[in-house]
mmCIF file of C-alpha atoms in Angstrom:
data_model
loop_
_atom_site.group_PDB
_atom_site.id
_atom_site.type_symbol
_atom_site.label_atom_id
_atom_site.label_comp_id
_atom_site.label_asym_id
_atom_site.label_seq_id
_atom_site.Cartn_x
_atom_site.Cartn_y
_atom_site.Cartn_z
ATOM 1 C CA UNK I 1 8.760 -85.438 -98.574
ATOM 2 C CA UNK I 2 6.540 -82.961 -99.674
ATOM 3 C CA UNK I 3 7.221 -79.880 -101.766
ATOM 4 C CA UNK I 4 5.319 -77.056 -100.697
ATOM 5 C CA UNK I 5 3.772 -74.617 -103.156
ATOM 6 C CA UNK I 6 5.850 -71.485 -103.749
ATOM 7 C CA UNK I 7 3.904 -68.470 -103.942
ATOM 8 C CA UNK I 8 3.099 -67.407 -107.311
ATOM 9 C CA UNK I 9 3.961 -63.411 -107.722
ATOM 10 C CA UNK I 10 2.927 -62.180 -111.280
ATOM 11 C CA UNK I 11 6.162 -61.331 -113.098
ATOM 12 C CA UNK I 12 4.295 -57.559 -113.513
ATOM 13 C CA UNK I 13 4.618 -56.654 -109.869
ATOM 14 C CA UNK I 14 7.920 -58.144 -108.774
ATOM 15 C CA UNK I 15 8.907 -55.979 -111.519
ATOM 16 C CA UNK I 16 7.434 -53.311 -109.589
ATOM 17 C CA UNK I 17 7.944 -54.644 -106.517
ATOM 18 C CA UNK I 18 9.929 -51.983 -105.293
ATOM 19 C CA UNK I 19 8.578 -48.922 -106.063
ATOM 20 C CA UNK I 20 5.409 -50.214 -104.030
ATOM 21 C CA UNK I 21 6.967 -50.698 -101.297
ATOM 22 C CA UNK I 22 8.458 -47.680 -101.250
ATOM 23 C CA UNK I 23 4.648 -45.997 -102.277
ATOM 24 C CA UNK I 24 3.118 -47.954 -100.624
ATOM 25 C CA UNK I 25 3.758 -46.002 -96.371
ATOM 26 C CA UNK I 26 2.771 -42.826 -98.455
ATOM 27 C CA UNK I 27 -0.599 -43.940 -99.468
ATOM 28 C CA UNK I 28 -1.315 -45.308 -96.683
ATOM 29 C CA UNK I 29 -0.696 -42.055 -94.542
ATOM 30 C CA UNK I 30 -2.587 -39.890 -97.951
ATOM 31 C CA UNK I 31 -5.755 -42.106 -98.098
ATOM 32 C CA UNK I 32 -5.815 -42.412 -93.457
ATOM 33 C CA UNK I 33 -5.349 -38.899 -92.920
ATOM 34 C CA UNK I 34 -6.240 -37.118 -96.403
ATOM 35 C CA UNK I 35 -8.776 -39.536 -98.157
ATOM 36 C CA UNK I 36 -10.775 -40.631 -95.942
ATOM 37 C CA UNK I 37 -11.079 -37.786 -93.600
ATOM 38 C CA UNK I 38 -12.450 -36.209 -96.793
ATOM 39 C CA UNK I 39 -15.139 -39.091 -97.636
ATOM 40 C CA UNK I 40 -15.930 -38.797 -93.794
ATOM 41 C CA UNK I 41 -16.504 -34.900 -94.026
ATOM 42 C CA UNK I 42 -18.638 -35.530 -96.835
ATOM 43 C CA UNK I 43 -21.169 -37.835 -95.550
ATOM 44 C CA UNK I 44 -21.338 -35.371 -91.748
ATOM 45 C CA UNK I 45 -22.075 -32.257 -94.631
ATOM 46 C CA UNK I 46 -25.867 -34.677 -95.162
ATOM 47 C CA UNK I 47 -26.253 -35.377 -91.660
ATOM 48 C CA UNK I 48 -27.469 -34.024 -87.932
ATOM 49 C CA UNK I 49 -25.028 -34.798 -86.382
ATOM 50 C CA UNK I 50 -24.260 -33.501 -83.328
ATOM 51 C CA UNK I 51 -22.719 -34.712 -80.125
ATOM 52 C CA UNK I 52 -24.627 -37.817 -79.164
ATOM 53 C CA UNK I 53 -24.611 -38.234 -82.931
ATOM 54 C CA UNK I 54 -26.532 -38.186 -86.405
ATOM 55 C CA UNK I 55 -29.507 -37.169 -86.008
ATOM 56 C CA UNK I 56 -30.560 -38.472 -89.425
ATOM 57 C CA UNK I 57 -30.077 -37.698 -93.129
ATOM 58 C CA UNK I 58 -31.060 -34.351 -94.192
ATOM 59 C CA UNK I 59 -29.563 -34.372 -97.643
ATOM 60 C CA UNK I 60 -28.597 -30.652 -99.103
ATOM 61 C CA UNK I 61 -29.936 -28.863 -96.322
ATOM 62 C CA UNK I 62 -26.903 -27.627 -94.309
ATOM 63 C CA UNK I 63 -25.753 -26.373 -97.521
ATOM 64 C CA UNK I 64 -28.658 -24.541 -98.464
ATOM 65 C CA UNK I 65 -27.890 -23.561 -94.575
ATOM 66 C CA UNK I 66 -24.359 -21.766 -95.907
ATOM 67 C CA UNK I 67 -26.645 -20.386 -98.587
ATOM 68 C CA UNK I 68 -28.781 -18.159 -95.986
ATOM 69 C CA UNK I 69 -26.052 -17.595 -93.699
ATOM 70 C CA UNK I 70 -25.461 -14.279 -93.401
ATOM 71 C CA UNK I 71 -22.112 -15.298 -90.440
ATOM 72 C CA UNK I 72 -20.487 -17.122 -93.404
ATOM 73 C CA UNK I 73 -20.249 -14.561 -96.087
ATOM 74 C CA UNK I 74 -19.351 -12.363 -93.611
ATOM 75 C CA UNK I 75 -16.647 -14.985 -92.911
ATOM 76 C CA UNK I 76 -15.744 -15.245 -95.824
ATOM 77 C CA UNK I 77 -15.215 -11.675 -96.919
ATOM 78 C CA UNK I 78 -13.050 -11.016 -93.438
ATOM 79 C CA UNK I 79 -11.159 -13.604 -94.994
ATOM 80 C CA UNK I 80 -10.782 -12.287 -98.383
ATOM 81 C CA UNK I 81 -9.617 -9.473 -97.135
ATOM 82 C CA UNK I 82 -6.743 -10.996 -95.093
ATOM 83 C CA UNK I 83 -6.405 -12.447 -97.652
ATOM 84 C CA UNK I 84 -5.769 -10.046 -100.130
ATOM 85 C CA UNK I 85 -3.567 -7.582 -97.704
ATOM 86 C CA UNK I 86 -1.331 -10.307 -96.012
ATOM 87 C CA UNK I 87 -0.959 -11.820 -99.610
ATOM 88 C CA UNK I 88 -0.295 -8.163 -101.174
ATOM 89 C CA UNK I 89 2.308 -6.805 -98.559
ATOM 90 C CA UNK I 90 4.010 -10.065 -98.078
ATOM 91 C CA UNK I 91 4.841 -10.979 -101.344
ATOM 92 C CA UNK I 92 5.387 -7.372 -101.831
ATOM 93 C CA UNK I 93 8.370 -7.021 -98.538
ATOM 94 C CA UNK I 94 9.872 -10.228 -99.553
ATOM 95 C CA UNK I 95 10.597 -9.565 -103.090
ATOM 96 C CA UNK I 96 11.857 -6.533 -101.620
ATOM 97 C CA UNK I 97 13.769 -8.188 -99.597
ATOM 98 C CA UNK I 98 15.075 -10.645 -101.794
ATOM 99 C CA UNK I 99 16.452 -7.676 -104.261
ATOM 100 C CA UNK I 100 18.492 -6.559 -100.604
ATOM 101 C CA UNK I 101 19.945 -9.958 -100.111
ATOM 102 C CA UNK I 102 21.016 -10.924 -103.073
ATOM 103 C CA UNK I 103 23.745 -7.715 -103.257
ATOM 104 C CA UNK I 104 27.201 -8.438 -101.721
ATOM 105 C CA UNK I 105 26.881 -6.778 -99.140
ATOM 106 C CA UNK I 106 28.104 -6.930 -95.213
ATOM 107 C CA UNK I 107 27.015 -9.517 -92.612
ATOM 108 C CA UNK I 108 24.276 -10.043 -95.858
ATOM 109 C CA UNK I 109 25.030 -14.050 -95.309
ATOM 110 C CA UNK I 110 23.797 -13.326 -91.262
ATOM 111 C CA UNK I 111 20.593 -11.871 -92.609
ATOM 112 C CA UNK I 112 19.471 -13.975 -94.547
ATOM 113 C CA UNK I 113 19.625 -16.736 -92.021
ATOM 114 C CA UNK I 114 18.261 -14.389 -89.388
ATOM 115 C CA UNK I 115 14.943 -13.119 -91.834
ATOM 116 C CA UNK I 116 13.976 -16.814 -92.154
ATOM 117 C CA UNK I 117 13.939 -17.746 -88.516
ATOM 118 C CA UNK I 118 10.061 -16.865 -88.855
ATOM 119 C CA UNK I 119 9.099 -18.844 -91.116
ATOM 120 C CA UNK I 120 10.444 -22.268 -88.866
ATOM 121 C CA UNK I 121 8.891 -20.743 -85.558
ATOM 122 C CA UNK I 122 4.994 -21.755 -85.217
ATOM 123 C CA UNK I 123 3.042 -19.154 -86.126
ATOM 124 C CA UNK I 124 1.164 -19.354 -82.750
ATOM 125 C CA UNK I 125 4.101 -18.283 -81.181
ATOM 126 C CA UNK I 126 5.141 -15.731 -84.172
ATOM 127 C CA UNK I 127 1.599 -14.307 -83.231
ATOM 128 C CA UNK I 128 1.728 -14.157 -79.217
ATOM 129 C CA UNK I 129 4.810 -12.061 -79.974
ATOM 130 C CA UNK I 130 3.168 -9.478 -81.365
ATOM 131 C CA UNK I 131 0.586 -9.651 -79.617
ATOM 132 C CA UNK I 132 3.097 -8.473 -76.612
ATOM 133 C CA UNK I 133 3.872 -5.878 -79.100
ATOM 134 C CA UNK I 134 0.052 -4.938 -80.080
ATOM 135 C CA UNK I 135 -0.737 -4.584 -76.303
ATOM 136 C CA UNK I 136 -2.424 -1.597 -75.012
ATOM 137 C CA UNK I 137 -0.881 -0.401 -71.907
ATOM 138 C CA UNK I 138 2.122 -2.619 -71.736
ATOM 139 C CA UNK I 139 3.511 -2.222 -75.991
ATOM 140 C CA UNK I 140 6.461 -1.825 -77.178
ATOM 141 C CA UNK I 141 4.340 -0.022 -80.428
ATOM 142 C CA UNK I 142 1.947 1.472 -78.056
ATOM 143 C CA UNK I 143 5.546 2.789 -76.049
ATOM 144 C CA UNK I 144 7.596 4.487 -79.072
ATOM 145 C CA UNK I 145 4.147 6.209 -80.004
ATOM 146 C CA UNK I 146 3.824 7.381 -76.716
ATOM 147 C CA UNK I 147 6.725 8.763 -76.338
ATOM 148 C CA UNK I 148 6.710 11.248 -79.654
ATOM 149 C CA UNK I 149 4.054 12.469 -77.977
ATOM 150 C CA UNK I 150 1.384 10.368 -79.735
ATOM 151 C CA UNK I 151 -2.056 8.913 -78.332
ATOM 152 C CA UNK I 152 -1.935 4.507 -78.138
ATOM 153 C CA UNK I 153 -3.525 2.873 -80.661
ATOM 154 C CA UNK I 154 -5.969 -0.040 -79.758
ATOM 155 C CA UNK I 155 -4.249 -2.382 -82.357
ATOM 156 C CA UNK I 156 -6.822 -5.294 -80.696
ATOM 157 C CA UNK I 157 -8.984 -3.541 -79.641
ATOM 158 C CA UNK I 158 -10.212 -1.621 -82.239
ATOM 159 C CA UNK I 159 -12.754 -3.644 -85.397
ATOM 160 C CA UNK I 160 -10.408 -2.129 -87.909
ATOM 161 C CA UNK I 161 -7.655 -2.008 -86.324
ATOM 162 C CA UNK I 162 -7.412 -5.606 -85.374
ATOM 163 C CA UNK I 163 -7.934 -6.720 -89.248
ATOM 164 C CA UNK I 164 -5.277 -4.662 -90.302
ATOM 165 C CA UNK I 165 -2.786 -6.268 -87.453
ATOM 166 C CA UNK I 166 -3.691 -9.262 -88.041
ATOM 167 C CA UNK I 167 -2.889 -9.290 -91.348
ATOM 168 C CA UNK I 168 0.573 -6.759 -90.420
ATOM 169 C CA UNK I 169 1.144 -10.385 -88.847
ATOM 170 C CA UNK I 170 -0.023 -12.393 -91.767
ATOM 171 C CA UNK I 171 2.416 -10.306 -94.848
ATOM 172 C CA UNK I 172 5.330 -10.265 -91.757
ATOM 173 C CA UNK I 173 5.542 -14.474 -91.392
ATOM 174 C CA UNK I 174 5.115 -14.762 -95.589
ATOM 175 C CA UNK I 175 7.693 -12.171 -96.468
ATOM 176 C CA UNK I 176 10.329 -14.233 -94.212
ATOM 177 C CA UNK I 177 8.372 -17.830 -95.860
ATOM 178 C CA UNK I 178 8.733 -16.307 -99.657
ATOM 179 C CA UNK I 179 12.225 -14.369 -99.336
ATOM 180 C CA UNK I 180 13.949 -17.699 -100.742
ATOM 181 C CA UNK I 181 12.224 -18.733 -102.727
ATOM 182 C CA UNK I 182 12.267 -15.206 -104.747
ATOM 183 C CA UNK I 183 15.588 -14.784 -103.695
ATOM 184 C CA UNK I 184 16.305 -17.573 -106.071
ATOM 185 C CA UNK I 185 14.113 -16.722 -108.734
ATOM 186 C CA UNK I 186 16.376 -13.902 -109.027
ATOM 187 C CA UNK I 187 19.684 -15.365 -108.908
ATOM 188 C CA UNK I 188 18.548 -17.760 -112.183
ATOM 189 C CA UNK I 189 17.847 -14.404 -113.716
ATOM 190 C CA UNK I 190 20.511 -13.922 -117.554
ATOM 191 C CA UNK I 191 22.707 -11.472 -116.141
ATOM 192 C CA UNK I 192 23.085 -10.783 -119.979
ATOM 193 C CA UNK I 193 19.922 -9.581 -120.608
ATOM 194 C CA UNK I 194 20.120 -6.793 -118.291
ATOM 195 C CA UNK I 195 23.604 -5.954 -119.068
ATOM 196 C CA UNK I 196 21.921 -5.539 -122.578
ATOM 197 C CA UNK I 197 18.877 -3.318 -121.063
ATOM 198 C CA UNK I 198 22.281 -1.230 -119.726
ATOM 199 C CA UNK I 199 24.065 -0.562 -122.770
ATOM 200 C CA UNK I 200 20.099 0.278 -124.774
ATOM 201 C CA UNK I 201 20.002 3.378 -121.671
ATOM 202 C CA UNK I 202 17.548 1.306 -119.582
ATOM 203 C CA UNK I 203 17.743 2.947 -115.761
ATOM 204 C CA UNK I 204 17.222 0.370 -112.580
ATOM 205 C CA UNK I 205 13.265 0.555 -112.749
ATOM 206 C CA UNK I 206 13.214 -0.424 -116.363
ATOM 207 C CA UNK I 207 15.030 -2.715 -115.868
ATOM 208 C CA UNK I 208 13.306 -3.298 -113.058
ATOM 209 C CA UNK I 209 10.223 -3.383 -114.308
ATOM 210 C CA UNK I 210 10.464 -5.595 -117.847
ATOM 211 C CA UNK I 211 13.021 -8.255 -117.152
ATOM 212 C CA UNK I 212 13.325 -9.136 -113.644
ATOM 213 C CA UNK I 213 9.134 -9.036 -112.845
ATOM 214 C CA UNK I 214 8.332 -10.882 -116.341
ATOM 215 C CA UNK I 215 11.387 -13.055 -115.423
ATOM 216 C CA UNK I 216 9.881 -14.058 -111.903
ATOM 217 C CA UNK I 217 5.694 -14.410 -113.050
ATOM 218 C CA UNK I 218 5.705 -17.567 -112.774
ATOM 219 C CA UNK I 219 7.532 -18.065 -109.157
ATOM 220 C CA UNK I 220 5.148 -15.079 -108.685
ATOM 221 C CA UNK I 221 2.067 -17.295 -109.496
ATOM 222 C CA UNK I 222 3.043 -19.700 -107.496
ATOM 223 C CA UNK I 223 3.922 -18.001 -104.255
ATOM 224 C CA UNK I 224 0.049 -15.694 -104.572
ATOM 225 C CA UNK I 225 -1.522 -19.509 -105.249
ATOM 226 C CA UNK I 226 0.469 -20.295 -102.101
ATOM 227 C CA UNK I 227 -0.587 -17.064 -99.885
ATOM 228 C CA UNK I 228 -4.076 -17.862 -101.143
ATOM 229 C CA UNK I 229 -4.471 -20.736 -99.636
ATOM 230 C CA UNK I 230 -2.691 -19.859 -96.743
ATOM 231 C CA UNK I 231 -4.622 -17.125 -95.641
ATOM 232 C CA UNK I 232 -7.456 -19.378 -96.247
ATOM 233 C CA UNK I 233 -6.430 -21.793 -93.409
ATOM 234 C CA UNK I 234 -5.595 -19.117 -91.060
ATOM 235 C CA UNK I 235 -6.898 -20.026 -87.208
ATOM 236 C CA UNK I 236 -4.039 -19.831 -85.145
ATOM 237 C CA UNK I 237 -2.663 -16.350 -85.506
ATOM 238 C CA UNK I 238 -6.849 -15.328 -84.484
ATOM 239 C CA UNK I 239 -6.663 -17.805 -81.664
ATOM 240 C CA UNK I 240 -3.434 -15.897 -80.101
ATOM 241 C CA UNK I 241 -4.923 -12.266 -81.140
ATOM 242 C CA UNK I 242 -8.533 -11.610 -81.195
ATOM 243 C CA UNK I 243 -10.324 -15.584 -80.981
ATOM 244 C CA UNK I 244 -12.770 -14.069 -83.278
ATOM 245 C CA UNK I 245 -13.490 -10.143 -81.843
ATOM 246 C CA UNK I 246 -14.023 -8.016 -81.650
ATOM 247 C CA UNK I 247 -17.358 -7.918 -82.705
ATOM 248 C CA UNK I 248 -16.521 -11.024 -85.235
ATOM 249 C CA UNK I 249 -14.057 -8.140 -87.214
ATOM 250 C CA UNK I 250 -11.538 -11.121 -87.492
ATOM 251 C CA UNK I 251 -14.101 -13.960 -87.309
ATOM 252 C CA UNK I 252 -12.154 -16.065 -90.635
ATOM 253 C CA UNK I 253 -14.335 -18.607 -92.300
ATOM 254 C CA UNK I 254 -11.519 -21.192 -90.928
ATOM 255 C CA UNK I 255 -12.482 -20.041 -86.500
ATOM 256 C CA UNK I 256 -16.245 -19.809 -87.910
ATOM 257 C CA UNK I 257 -15.853 -23.367 -89.414
ATOM 258 C CA UNK I 258 -14.503 -24.265 -84.915
ATOM 259 C CA UNK I 259 -17.070 -22.051 -83.366
ATOM 260 C CA UNK I 260 -20.158 -24.114 -85.454
ATOM 261 C CA UNK I 261 -18.306 -27.438 -85.040
ATOM 262 C CA UNK I 262 -16.496 -27.591 -81.150
ATOM 263 C CA UNK I 263 -18.419 -24.944 -79.523
ATOM 264 C CA UNK I 264 -21.805 -25.385 -81.080
ATOM 265 C CA UNK I 265 -21.795 -29.440 -81.473
ATOM 266 C CA UNK I 266 -22.726 -28.871 -85.419
ATOM 267 C CA UNK I 267 -20.893 -31.407 -87.077
ATOM 268 C CA UNK I 268 -22.692 -31.783 -89.813
ATOM 269 C CA UNK I 269 -23.244 -27.873 -90.593
ATOM 270 C CA UNK I 270 -19.653 -27.544 -90.323
ATOM 271 C CA UNK I 271 -18.472 -30.009 -92.449
ATOM 272 C CA UNK I 272 -21.060 -28.786 -95.023
ATOM 273 C CA UNK I 273 -19.249 -25.358 -94.383
ATOM 274 C CA UNK I 274 -15.470 -26.810 -95.114
ATOM 275 C CA UNK I 275 -16.206 -28.123 -98.039
ATOM 276 C CA UNK I 276 -17.828 -24.896 -99.485
ATOM 277 C CA UNK I 277 -14.282 -23.383 -98.842
ATOM 278 C CA UNK I 278 -13.195 -25.941 -100.674
ATOM 279 C CA UNK I 279 -15.003 -25.667 -103.628
ATOM 280 C CA UNK I 280 -13.601 -21.424 -103.424
ATOM 281 C CA UNK I 281 -10.362 -21.913 -103.248
ATOM 282 C CA UNK I 282 -10.651 -24.701 -105.576
ATOM 283 C CA UNK I 283 -12.034 -21.533 -107.976
ATOM 284 C CA UNK I 284 -9.731 -19.404 -107.228
ATOM 285 C CA UNK I 285 -6.502 -21.005 -107.882
ATOM 286 C CA UNK I 286 -8.763 -22.475 -111.416
ATOM 287 C CA UNK I 287 -8.429 -19.121 -112.168
ATOM 288 C CA UNK I 288 -5.186 -17.814 -111.049
ATOM 289 C CA UNK I 289 -4.136 -20.564 -112.922
ATOM 290 C CA UNK I 290 -6.203 -19.899 -115.995
ATOM 291 C CA UNK I 291 -4.998 -16.255 -116.278
ATOM 292 C CA UNK I 292 -1.685 -17.272 -115.979
ATOM 293 C CA UNK I 293 -1.493 -19.092 -118.632
ATOM 294 C CA UNK I 294 -3.734 -16.723 -120.555
#
């Protein structure tokens, strides 16, 4: 009788084998869909890569082109304006609604459910609905304006109005997403602080200014970072509403990358813009975290 040799597994590996088995699938997905695409994008950014493949290694030429590309800097400015506007309006709206839903008012449970619906609905669907509302001839908003004997507004046709309309859509979705986060944060504030402040004669604004805002500062910092990252990934609303127009007024950076990569087929240059945008976001996030620590 021949005895088969047993597979020898190191004791340390056996001890953590179950953990490796649980973590393994997630690591495989991380490598396939995050790490490998990032490395491949970095490789593409150093190539003159088109629809027929690579035309050769060109080093940092694509990155130098990014620095000289006025349309890229315009897209970055548009994205920054959108980020500031949508984040400010969205977070302010989320905080205001959170203050409302934490109060014991009639039908507040139904309101919480209904207002959370936009955050679980596709952003493209939300933007499409707003596109109908913004329509110059048949939109509900212009119908209200004409019923008040006011002129129609070219929400999506005029450059300034188009960017403002996109900001409103982003703020509406952002407020719905951050509402439960702020509601949870407000619920964790120590009620005794409000009682002590009331006994000392503090009014509602003073309690909000000196107790509520400092207490939810970490949550605000977290939501601001998420809002910045999400805003710089904006493309669904742009595709549904304006496609980057009119006159490039809503040409955000991701839309510009899509145009360079999938319309002009400049894959190497689009990859360089992507990594440039990644570096920009890392710097902005680092500055935000550093300001929070200080």
